[in-house]
Amino acid sequence: MKPFILAETNWKTIKDQTIELAVLPWGATEAHNLHLPFATDNIMVEKIAEEAAESAWDKGAKIIVLPVIPFGVNTGQMDIRLNINMNPGTQLAILNDVVDVLCRHKIHKFLILNGHGGNDFKQIIRELGLKYPEMFICSCNWYQSFVNEEFFEKGGGHADEMETSMIQYLSPDLVLPLNEAGKGEGKKFRIKALNEKWAWAERKWSQVTIDTGIGDPSKATPEKGERCFNEVVKKISNLMVELSRADINNMYE
Ligand SMILES: [Zn+2]
């Protein structure tokens, strides 16, 4: 039993435990090319949260990891079979209820650890910040904590070389052989600004890619996944330690 994992711990342990920081991993349930499991984002974000919390705990962080929320925003993918969409408004309602509990129990620091590109918690955090001014709420997209080119030959962002390597390392039994994967070819917008990312529109996923993947997974290996996983765990663990120690009334220098 790990005392920093809420799903594993018990009332005997938790009732007197000092907790500075709560961490909520958030994923998605969606198709990942032909070869990766629907829970790809959940598996990665949960393992990262657990390993990072363990290392933060060993450095004295007072931390608790909540169970992963398995559904994310998939509004652009509703024609892809059994992609389970959770609307941003539902996410706000869930976060409101979680923050209400944390606030009542005087756990005033809260990190949403995000593992899915369709989830965007910034505006929700702004709104909850108005309602719960005593809380410090932040979000972190773990997949932005490292430079893709330092670990992988190809990018893409969805069921690509990185995600395939990670699942090959973390849950090898759940990956089909790479010769059964699609090519992960993603189309670009015809409008330049949308590709340059200074203008934004949601992509209609099934018009962008035929196998649901974006990014060539063919060069993936578990060794690459392990190297990247360890780097991400180090980064997220440091963030957890800093948040646990932070004085939320004195955050700027
Ligand atoms: Zn993913």
Tab-separated table of N, CA and C and ligand atoms in Angstrom, residues 28 30-32 36 40-42 44 115-117 142 157-160 162-163, ligand 1:
chain	number	residue	atom	x	y	z
A	28	ALA	N	-8.271	10.080	-21.175
A	28	ALA	CA	-9.309	10.016	-22.206
A	28	ALA	C	-9.487	8.544	-22.590
A	30	GLU	N	-10.172	6.697	-26.000
A	30	GLU	CA	-10.292	6.983	-27.435
A	30	GLU	C	-9.387	6.064	-28.248
A	31	ALA	N	-9.769	5.885	-29.512
A	31	ALA	CA	-8.969	5.073	-30.424
A	31	ALA	C	-7.581	5.700	-30.600
A	32	HIS	N	-6.543	4.844	-30.598
A	32	HIS	CA	-5.157	5.284	-30.798
A	32	HIS	C	-4.555	4.481	-31.943
A	36	LEU	N	-2.863	0.607	-30.537
A	36	LEU	CA	-2.741	0.937	-29.108
A	36	LEU	C	-4.107	0.863	-28.418
A	40	THR	N	-4.883	4.257	-23.631
A	40	THR	CA	-3.487	4.724	-23.740
A	40	THR	C	-3.214	5.956	-22.865
A	41	ASP	N	-4.040	6.987	-22.994
A	41	ASP	CA	-3.785	8.223	-22.233
A	41	ASP	C	-3.920	7.993	-20.727
A	42	ASN	N	-4.876	7.125	-20.333
A	42	ASN	CA	-5.073	6.843	-18.904
A	42	ASN	C	-3.901	6.061	-18.320
A	44	MET	N	-0.797	5.986	-19.355
A	44	MET	CA	0.408	6.828	-19.247
A	44	MET	C	0.288	7.825	-18.103
A	115	GLY	N	-3.224	14.257	-19.478
A	115	GLY	CA	-2.563	13.400	-20.444
A	115	GLY	C	-3.271	13.336	-21.792
A	116	HIS	N	-4.144	14.300	-22.095
A	116	HIS	CA	-4.912	14.222	-23.350
A	116	HIS	C	-5.037	15.607	-23.968
A	117	GLY	N	-4.656	15.710	-25.236
A	117	GLY	CA	-4.599	16.999	-25.919
A	117	GLY	C	-5.930	17.742	-26.017
A	142	TRP	N	1.659	16.703	-19.176
A	142	TRP	CA	2.963	16.019	-19.018
A	142	TRP	C	3.700	15.893	-20.348
A	157	GLY	N	1.842	13.409	-32.323
A	157	GLY	CA	0.990	13.814	-31.211
A	157	GLY	C	-0.102	12.840	-30.828
A	158	HIS	N	-0.457	11.910	-31.725
A	158	HIS	CA	-1.523	10.982	-31.334
A	158	HIS	C	-1.218	9.574	-31.833
A	159	ALA	N	-0.994	8.670	-30.863
A	159	ALA	CA	-0.618	7.289	-31.192
A	159	ALA	C	0.660	7.276	-32.035
A	160	ASP	N	1.512	8.229	-31.796
A	160	ASP	CA	2.737	8.392	-32.580
A	160	ASP	C	3.886	7.548	-31.995
A	162	MET	N	6.136	8.379	-29.858
A	162	MET	CA	6.249	8.571	-28.409
A	162	MET	C	5.225	7.730	-27.665
A	163	GLU	N	3.945	7.882	-28.006
A	163	GLU	CA	2.903	7.148	-27.266
A	163	GLU	C	3.063	5.644	-27.448
B	1	ZN	ZN	-3.016	9.681	-26.560
